[in-house]
GROMACS .gro file of C-alpha atoms in nm:
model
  308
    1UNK     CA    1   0.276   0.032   0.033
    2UNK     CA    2   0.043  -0.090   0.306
    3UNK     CA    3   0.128   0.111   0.643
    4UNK     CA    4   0.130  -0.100   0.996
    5UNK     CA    5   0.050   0.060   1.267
    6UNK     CA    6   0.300   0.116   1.507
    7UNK     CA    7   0.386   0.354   1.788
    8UNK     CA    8   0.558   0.692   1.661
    9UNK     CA    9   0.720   1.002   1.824
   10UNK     CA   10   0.462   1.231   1.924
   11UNK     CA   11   0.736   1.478   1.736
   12UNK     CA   12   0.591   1.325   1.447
   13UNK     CA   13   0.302   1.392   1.234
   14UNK     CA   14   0.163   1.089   1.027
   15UNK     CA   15   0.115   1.299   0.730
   16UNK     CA   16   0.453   1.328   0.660
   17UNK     CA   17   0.553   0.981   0.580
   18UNK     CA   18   0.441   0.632   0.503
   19UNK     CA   19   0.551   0.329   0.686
   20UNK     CA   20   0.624  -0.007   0.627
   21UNK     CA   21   0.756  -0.284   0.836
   22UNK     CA   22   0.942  -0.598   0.655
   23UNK     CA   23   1.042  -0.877   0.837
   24UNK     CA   24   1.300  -1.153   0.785
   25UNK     CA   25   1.048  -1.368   0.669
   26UNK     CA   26   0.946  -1.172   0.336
   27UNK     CA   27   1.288  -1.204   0.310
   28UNK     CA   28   1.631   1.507  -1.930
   29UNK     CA   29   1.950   1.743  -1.921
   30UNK     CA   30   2.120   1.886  -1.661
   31UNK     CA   31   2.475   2.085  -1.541
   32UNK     CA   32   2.754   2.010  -1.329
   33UNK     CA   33   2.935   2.285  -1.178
   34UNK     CA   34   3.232   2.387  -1.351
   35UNK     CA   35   3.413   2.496  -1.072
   36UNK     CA   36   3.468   2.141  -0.961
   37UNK     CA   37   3.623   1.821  -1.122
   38UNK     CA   38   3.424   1.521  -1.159
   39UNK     CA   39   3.601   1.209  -1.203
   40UNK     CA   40   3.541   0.919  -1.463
   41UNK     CA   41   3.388   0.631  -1.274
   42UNK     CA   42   3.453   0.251  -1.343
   43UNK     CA   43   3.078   0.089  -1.354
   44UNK     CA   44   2.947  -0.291  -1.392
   45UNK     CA   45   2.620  -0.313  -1.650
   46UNK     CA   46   2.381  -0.538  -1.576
   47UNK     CA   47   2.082  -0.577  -1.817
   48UNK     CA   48   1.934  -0.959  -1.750
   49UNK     CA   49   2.072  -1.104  -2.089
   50UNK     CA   50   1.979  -0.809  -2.281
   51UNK     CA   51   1.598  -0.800  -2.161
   52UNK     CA   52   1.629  -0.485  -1.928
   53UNK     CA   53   1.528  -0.212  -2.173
   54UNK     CA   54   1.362   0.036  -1.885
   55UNK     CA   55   1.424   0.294  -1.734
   56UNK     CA   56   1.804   0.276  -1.553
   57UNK     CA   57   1.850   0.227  -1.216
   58UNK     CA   58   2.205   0.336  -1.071
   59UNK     CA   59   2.347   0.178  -0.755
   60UNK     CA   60   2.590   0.340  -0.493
   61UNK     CA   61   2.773   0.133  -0.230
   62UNK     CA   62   2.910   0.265   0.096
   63UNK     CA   63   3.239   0.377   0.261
   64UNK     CA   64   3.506   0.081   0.179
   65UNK     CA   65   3.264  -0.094  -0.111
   66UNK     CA   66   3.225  -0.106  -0.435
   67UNK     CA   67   3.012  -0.261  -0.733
   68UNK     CA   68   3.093  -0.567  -0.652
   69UNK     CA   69   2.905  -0.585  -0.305
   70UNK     CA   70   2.589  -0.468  -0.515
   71UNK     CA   71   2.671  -0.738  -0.793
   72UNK     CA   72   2.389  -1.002  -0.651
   73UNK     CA   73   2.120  -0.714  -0.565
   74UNK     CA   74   2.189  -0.560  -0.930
   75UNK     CA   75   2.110  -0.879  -1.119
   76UNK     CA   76   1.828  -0.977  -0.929
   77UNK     CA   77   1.691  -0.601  -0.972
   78UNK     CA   78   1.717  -0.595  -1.352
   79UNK     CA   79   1.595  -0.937  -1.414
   80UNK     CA   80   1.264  -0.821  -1.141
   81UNK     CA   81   1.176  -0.521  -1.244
   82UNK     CA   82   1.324  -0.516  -1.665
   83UNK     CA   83   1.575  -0.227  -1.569
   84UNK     CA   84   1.915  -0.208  -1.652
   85UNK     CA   85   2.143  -0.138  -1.406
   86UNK     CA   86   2.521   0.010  -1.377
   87UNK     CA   87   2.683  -0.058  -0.997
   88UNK     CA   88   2.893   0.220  -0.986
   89UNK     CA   89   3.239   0.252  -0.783
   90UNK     CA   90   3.246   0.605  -0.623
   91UNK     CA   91   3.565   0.838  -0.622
   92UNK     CA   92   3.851   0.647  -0.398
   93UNK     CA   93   3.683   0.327  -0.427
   94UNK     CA   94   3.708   0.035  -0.661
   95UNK     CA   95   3.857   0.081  -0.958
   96UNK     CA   96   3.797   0.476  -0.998
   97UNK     CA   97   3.980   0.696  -0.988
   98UNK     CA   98   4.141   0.878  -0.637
   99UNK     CA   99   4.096   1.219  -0.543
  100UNK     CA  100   4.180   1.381  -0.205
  101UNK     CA  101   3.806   1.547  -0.244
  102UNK     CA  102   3.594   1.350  -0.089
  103UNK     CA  103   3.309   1.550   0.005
  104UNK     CA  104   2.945   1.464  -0.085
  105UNK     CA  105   2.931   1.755  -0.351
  106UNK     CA  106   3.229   1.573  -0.550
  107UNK     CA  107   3.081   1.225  -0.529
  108UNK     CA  108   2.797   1.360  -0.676
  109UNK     CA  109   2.984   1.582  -0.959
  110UNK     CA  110   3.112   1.211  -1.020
  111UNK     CA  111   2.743   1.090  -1.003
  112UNK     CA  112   2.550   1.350  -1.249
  113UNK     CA  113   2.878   1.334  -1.473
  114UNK     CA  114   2.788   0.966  -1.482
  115UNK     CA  115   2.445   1.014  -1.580
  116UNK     CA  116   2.497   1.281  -1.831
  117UNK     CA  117   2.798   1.083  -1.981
  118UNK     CA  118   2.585   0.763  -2.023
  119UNK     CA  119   2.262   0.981  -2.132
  120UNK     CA  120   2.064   0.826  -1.842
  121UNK     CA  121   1.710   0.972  -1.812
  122UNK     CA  122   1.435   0.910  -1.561
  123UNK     CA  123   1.686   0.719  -1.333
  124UNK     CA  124   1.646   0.593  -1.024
  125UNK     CA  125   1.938   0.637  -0.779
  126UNK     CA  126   1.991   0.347  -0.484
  127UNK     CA  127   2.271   0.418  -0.254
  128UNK     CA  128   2.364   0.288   0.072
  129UNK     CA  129   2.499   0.485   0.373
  130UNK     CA  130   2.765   0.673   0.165
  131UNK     CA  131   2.534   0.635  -0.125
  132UNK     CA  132   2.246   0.724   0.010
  133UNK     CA  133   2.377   1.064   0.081
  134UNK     CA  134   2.545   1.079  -0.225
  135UNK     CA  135   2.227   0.999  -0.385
  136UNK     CA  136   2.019   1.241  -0.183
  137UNK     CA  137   2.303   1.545  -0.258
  138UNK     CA  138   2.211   1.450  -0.606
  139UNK     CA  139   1.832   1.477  -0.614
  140UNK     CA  140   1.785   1.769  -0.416
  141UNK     CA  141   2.075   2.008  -0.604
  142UNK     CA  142   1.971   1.882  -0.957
  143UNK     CA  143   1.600   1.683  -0.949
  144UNK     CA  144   1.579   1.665  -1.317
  145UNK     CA  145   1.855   1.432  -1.324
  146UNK     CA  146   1.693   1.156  -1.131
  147UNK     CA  147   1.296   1.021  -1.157
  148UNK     CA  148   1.344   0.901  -0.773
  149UNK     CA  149   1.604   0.783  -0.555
  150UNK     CA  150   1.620   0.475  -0.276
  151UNK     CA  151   1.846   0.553   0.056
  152UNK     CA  152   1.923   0.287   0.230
  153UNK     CA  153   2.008   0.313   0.604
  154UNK     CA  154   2.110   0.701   0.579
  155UNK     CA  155   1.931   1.000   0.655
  156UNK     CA  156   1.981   1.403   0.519
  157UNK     CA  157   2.123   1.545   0.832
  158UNK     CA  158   2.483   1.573   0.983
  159UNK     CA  159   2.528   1.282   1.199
  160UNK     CA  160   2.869   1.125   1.325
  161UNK     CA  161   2.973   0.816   1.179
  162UNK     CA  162   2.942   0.484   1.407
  163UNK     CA  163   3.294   0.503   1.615
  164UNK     CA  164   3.362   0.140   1.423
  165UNK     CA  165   3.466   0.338   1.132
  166UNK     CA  166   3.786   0.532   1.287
  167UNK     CA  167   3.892   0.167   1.417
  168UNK     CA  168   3.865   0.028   1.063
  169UNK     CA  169   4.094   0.314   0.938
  170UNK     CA  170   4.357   0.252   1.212
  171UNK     CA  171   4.332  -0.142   1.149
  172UNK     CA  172   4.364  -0.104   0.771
  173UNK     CA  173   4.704   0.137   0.837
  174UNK     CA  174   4.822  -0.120   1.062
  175UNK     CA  175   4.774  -0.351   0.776
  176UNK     CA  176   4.984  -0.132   0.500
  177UNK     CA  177   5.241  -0.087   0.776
  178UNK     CA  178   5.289  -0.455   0.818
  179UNK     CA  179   5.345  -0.513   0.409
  180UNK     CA  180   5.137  -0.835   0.467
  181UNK     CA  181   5.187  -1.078   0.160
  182UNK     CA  182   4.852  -1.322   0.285
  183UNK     CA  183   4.505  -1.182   0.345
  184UNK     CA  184   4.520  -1.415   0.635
  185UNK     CA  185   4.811  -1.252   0.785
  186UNK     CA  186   4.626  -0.917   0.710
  187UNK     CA  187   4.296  -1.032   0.882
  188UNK     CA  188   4.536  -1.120   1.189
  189UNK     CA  189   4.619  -0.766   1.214
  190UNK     CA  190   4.273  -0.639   1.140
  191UNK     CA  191   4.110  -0.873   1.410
  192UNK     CA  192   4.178  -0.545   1.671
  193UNK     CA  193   4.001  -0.329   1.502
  194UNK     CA  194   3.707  -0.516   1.395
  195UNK     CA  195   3.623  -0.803   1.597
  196UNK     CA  196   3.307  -0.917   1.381
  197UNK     CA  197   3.474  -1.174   1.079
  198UNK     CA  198   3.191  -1.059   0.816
  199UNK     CA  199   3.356  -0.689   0.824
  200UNK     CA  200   3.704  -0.770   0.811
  201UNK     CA  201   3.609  -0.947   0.506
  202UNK     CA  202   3.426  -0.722   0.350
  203UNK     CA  203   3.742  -0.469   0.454
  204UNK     CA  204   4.017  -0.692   0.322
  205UNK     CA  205   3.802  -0.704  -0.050
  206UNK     CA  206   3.986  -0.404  -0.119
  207UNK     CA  207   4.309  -0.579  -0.051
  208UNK     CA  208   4.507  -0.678  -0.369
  209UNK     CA  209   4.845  -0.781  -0.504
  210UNK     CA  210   5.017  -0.463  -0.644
  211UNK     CA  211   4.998  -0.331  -0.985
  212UNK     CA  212   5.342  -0.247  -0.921
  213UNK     CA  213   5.568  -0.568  -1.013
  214UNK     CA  214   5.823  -0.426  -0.732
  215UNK     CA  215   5.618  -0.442  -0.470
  216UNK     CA  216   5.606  -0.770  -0.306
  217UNK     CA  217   5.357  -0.725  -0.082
  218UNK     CA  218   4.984  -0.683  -0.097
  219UNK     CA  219   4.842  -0.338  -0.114
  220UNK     CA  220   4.475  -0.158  -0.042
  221UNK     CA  221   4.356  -0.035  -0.331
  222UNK     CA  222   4.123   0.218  -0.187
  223UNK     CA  223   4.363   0.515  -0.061
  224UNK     CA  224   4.318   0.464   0.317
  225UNK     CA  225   4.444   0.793   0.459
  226UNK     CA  226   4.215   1.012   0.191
  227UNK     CA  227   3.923   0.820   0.362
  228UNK     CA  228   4.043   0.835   0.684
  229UNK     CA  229   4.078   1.211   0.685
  230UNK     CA  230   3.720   1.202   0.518
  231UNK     CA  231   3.531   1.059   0.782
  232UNK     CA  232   3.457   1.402   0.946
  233UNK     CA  233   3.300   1.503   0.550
  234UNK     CA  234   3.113   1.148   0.548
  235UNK     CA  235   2.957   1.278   0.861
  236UNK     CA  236   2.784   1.596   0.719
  237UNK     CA  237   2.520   1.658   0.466
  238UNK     CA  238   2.551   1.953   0.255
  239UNK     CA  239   2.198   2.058   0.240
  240UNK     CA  240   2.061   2.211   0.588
  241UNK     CA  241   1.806   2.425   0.489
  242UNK     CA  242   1.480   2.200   0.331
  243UNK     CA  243   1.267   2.554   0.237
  244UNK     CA  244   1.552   2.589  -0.037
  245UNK     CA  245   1.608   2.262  -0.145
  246UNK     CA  246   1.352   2.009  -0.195
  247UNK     CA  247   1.317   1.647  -0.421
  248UNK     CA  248   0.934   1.636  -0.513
  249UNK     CA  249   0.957   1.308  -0.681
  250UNK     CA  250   0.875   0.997  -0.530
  251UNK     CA  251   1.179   0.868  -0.260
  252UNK     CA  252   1.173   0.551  -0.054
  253UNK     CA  253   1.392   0.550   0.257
  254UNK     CA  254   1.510   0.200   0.377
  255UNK     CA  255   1.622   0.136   0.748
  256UNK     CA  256   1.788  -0.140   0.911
  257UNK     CA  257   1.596  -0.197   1.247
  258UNK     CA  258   1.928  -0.254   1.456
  259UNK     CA  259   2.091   0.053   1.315
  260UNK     CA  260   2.056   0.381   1.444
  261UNK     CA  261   2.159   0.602   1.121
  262UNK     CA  262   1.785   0.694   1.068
  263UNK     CA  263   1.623   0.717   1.384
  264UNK     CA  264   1.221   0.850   1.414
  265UNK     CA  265   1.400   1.205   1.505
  266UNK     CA  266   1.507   1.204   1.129
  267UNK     CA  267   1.195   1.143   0.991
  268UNK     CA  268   1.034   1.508   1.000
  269UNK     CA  269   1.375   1.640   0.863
  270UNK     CA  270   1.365   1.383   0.610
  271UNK     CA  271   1.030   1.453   0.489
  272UNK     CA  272   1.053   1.818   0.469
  273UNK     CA  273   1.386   1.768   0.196
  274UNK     CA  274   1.185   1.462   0.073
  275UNK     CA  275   0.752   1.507   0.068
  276UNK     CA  276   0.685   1.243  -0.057
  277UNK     CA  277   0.903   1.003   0.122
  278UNK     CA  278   0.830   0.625   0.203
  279UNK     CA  279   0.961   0.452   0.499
  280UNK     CA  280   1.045   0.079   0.496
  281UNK     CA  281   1.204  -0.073   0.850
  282UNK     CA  282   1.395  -0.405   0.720
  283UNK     CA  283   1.450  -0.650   0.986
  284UNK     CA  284   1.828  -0.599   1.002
  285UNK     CA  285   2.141  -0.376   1.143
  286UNK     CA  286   2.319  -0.106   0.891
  287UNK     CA  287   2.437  -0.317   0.641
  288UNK     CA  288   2.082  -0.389   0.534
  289UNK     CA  289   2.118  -0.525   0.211
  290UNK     CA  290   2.379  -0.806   0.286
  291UNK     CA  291   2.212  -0.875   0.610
  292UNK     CA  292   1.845  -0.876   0.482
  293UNK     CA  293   1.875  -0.891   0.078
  294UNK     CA  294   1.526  -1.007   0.011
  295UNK     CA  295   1.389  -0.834   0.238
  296UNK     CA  296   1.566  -0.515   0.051
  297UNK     CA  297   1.462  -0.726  -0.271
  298UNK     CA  298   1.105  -0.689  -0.218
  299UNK     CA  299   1.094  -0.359  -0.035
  300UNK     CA  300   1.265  -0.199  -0.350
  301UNK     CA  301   1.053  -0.371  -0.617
  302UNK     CA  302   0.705  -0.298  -0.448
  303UNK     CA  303   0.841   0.055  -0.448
  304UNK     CA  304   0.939   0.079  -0.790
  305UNK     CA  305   0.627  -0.073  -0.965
  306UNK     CA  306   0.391   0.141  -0.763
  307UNK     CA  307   0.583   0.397  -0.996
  308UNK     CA  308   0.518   0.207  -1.340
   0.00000   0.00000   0.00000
């Protein structure tokens, strides 16, 4: 990737990374622990009419997702690049399986299980925010299992969560408390919490008529208080020491340029875990790949081949 020059923290050295500025316009076996319990994860496949036959590429979505916010990206990514890919949906998300673990170390128990379960070699891992810990918990406990991984607007240190997320929780609660039978009676409720439209929608996904036929009123399928009392975990990074625990393997790092989750402070951190870490700043806030997705397109497919 071609760098651009650009002023840095003079805490920085340019040796340690690589830098590159999009704008809107270009729009082999392993172990899991034993001591813990990975969960079974529900998955979409995506292999461009049969045609993907490289190597896989796995995709994590963030807190409150699932697959289906990766469903566009993960088409247009096998159908690019000749990859399959599976969109997973992490513990407590989707249509997984809930767990009141929800540390990084479980999601990616959940994660490796995945792989090893599937008999997916020389992967690459893409997660956002959540993900992109998740992802980065995986490569640096266990870098056989991955050939390189893609973060997207996260960074390997202990950070607290924007102070959006508690409000979600709280709004989403409100919700369950109400017993609200219309999502637009839901998003009337929610409209406190989160004042931009865009995230209540992509909060009230996750609402859905209950499985149970007693239950008249529409439910969250994502368990709300597990996640809630999670947000402290979601926070931290489990890896604090980068002399014991490194990924050698190629790693891009995306950023959103309006979001502060990966900030040049980060950057020497990130490429002590991570040597041989890329940096690409995409022209958007944290939810970079809805906001920007071709700039994230691009950005992830110039990164790729330059592996080939």
């Amino acid at each position: 990737m071609n760098a651009v020059p650009r002023r840095i923290s003079p805490l920085l050295h340019p040796k340690n990374f690589n830098r590159t500025h999009i704008s809107t316009q270009i729009s082999r076996g392993f172990k899991i622990s034993a001591s813990r319990r990975a969960l079974d994860l529900a998955f979409d496949y995506h292999e461009n009419g049969g045609k993907a036959t490289g190597a896989p590429i796995v995709f994590l979505h963030g807190l409150f997702g699932s697959k289906k916010n990766n469903r566009s990206m993960s088409k247009a990514l096998s159908r690019d690049l000749d990859r399959p890919v599976y969109a997973l949906d992490l513990r407590n998300h989707g249509d997984s399986p809930h767990d009141k673990n929800h540390k990084y170390t479980a999601l990616a128990d959940d994660t490796e299980q995945f792989l090893q379960q599937h008999n997916l070699k020389d992967a690459t891992l893409i997660g956002h925010s959540m993900g992109a810990k998740t992802a980065m918990t995986v490569a640096l406990r266990n870098p056989d299992s991955c050939a390189n991984i893609i973060a997207v607007d996260n960074a390997p240190v202990d950070a607290a969560l924007a102070s959006d997320f508690p409000k979600y929780v709280m709004g989403m609660q409100k919700v369950e408390e109400a017993k609200v039978k219309t999502a637009k009676e839901a998003d009337k409720i929610l409209e406190a919490y989160a004042k931009d439209l865009p995230v209540r929608q992509f909060l009230l996904l996750n609402l859905i008529k209950s499985p149970d036929p007693s239950v008249d009123h529409l439910v969250f399928r994502i368990p709300v208080r597990i996640l809630g009392h999670s947000l402290d975990d979601m926070a931290d990074f489990p890896f604090t020491d980068p002399d014991k625990h490194q990924f050698t393997k190629p790693a891009l790092f995306v950023r959103g340029t309006k979001s502060h989750y990966v900030s040049d402070e980060t950057l020497p951190i990130i490429g002590r875990f991570f040597p041989r870490f890329q940096l690409v700043d995409v022209e958007s806030g944290h939810w970079v790949i809805s906001e920007n997705p071709e700039a994230f397109r691009r950005a992830v497919v110039e990164f790729l081949q330059e592996q080939d």
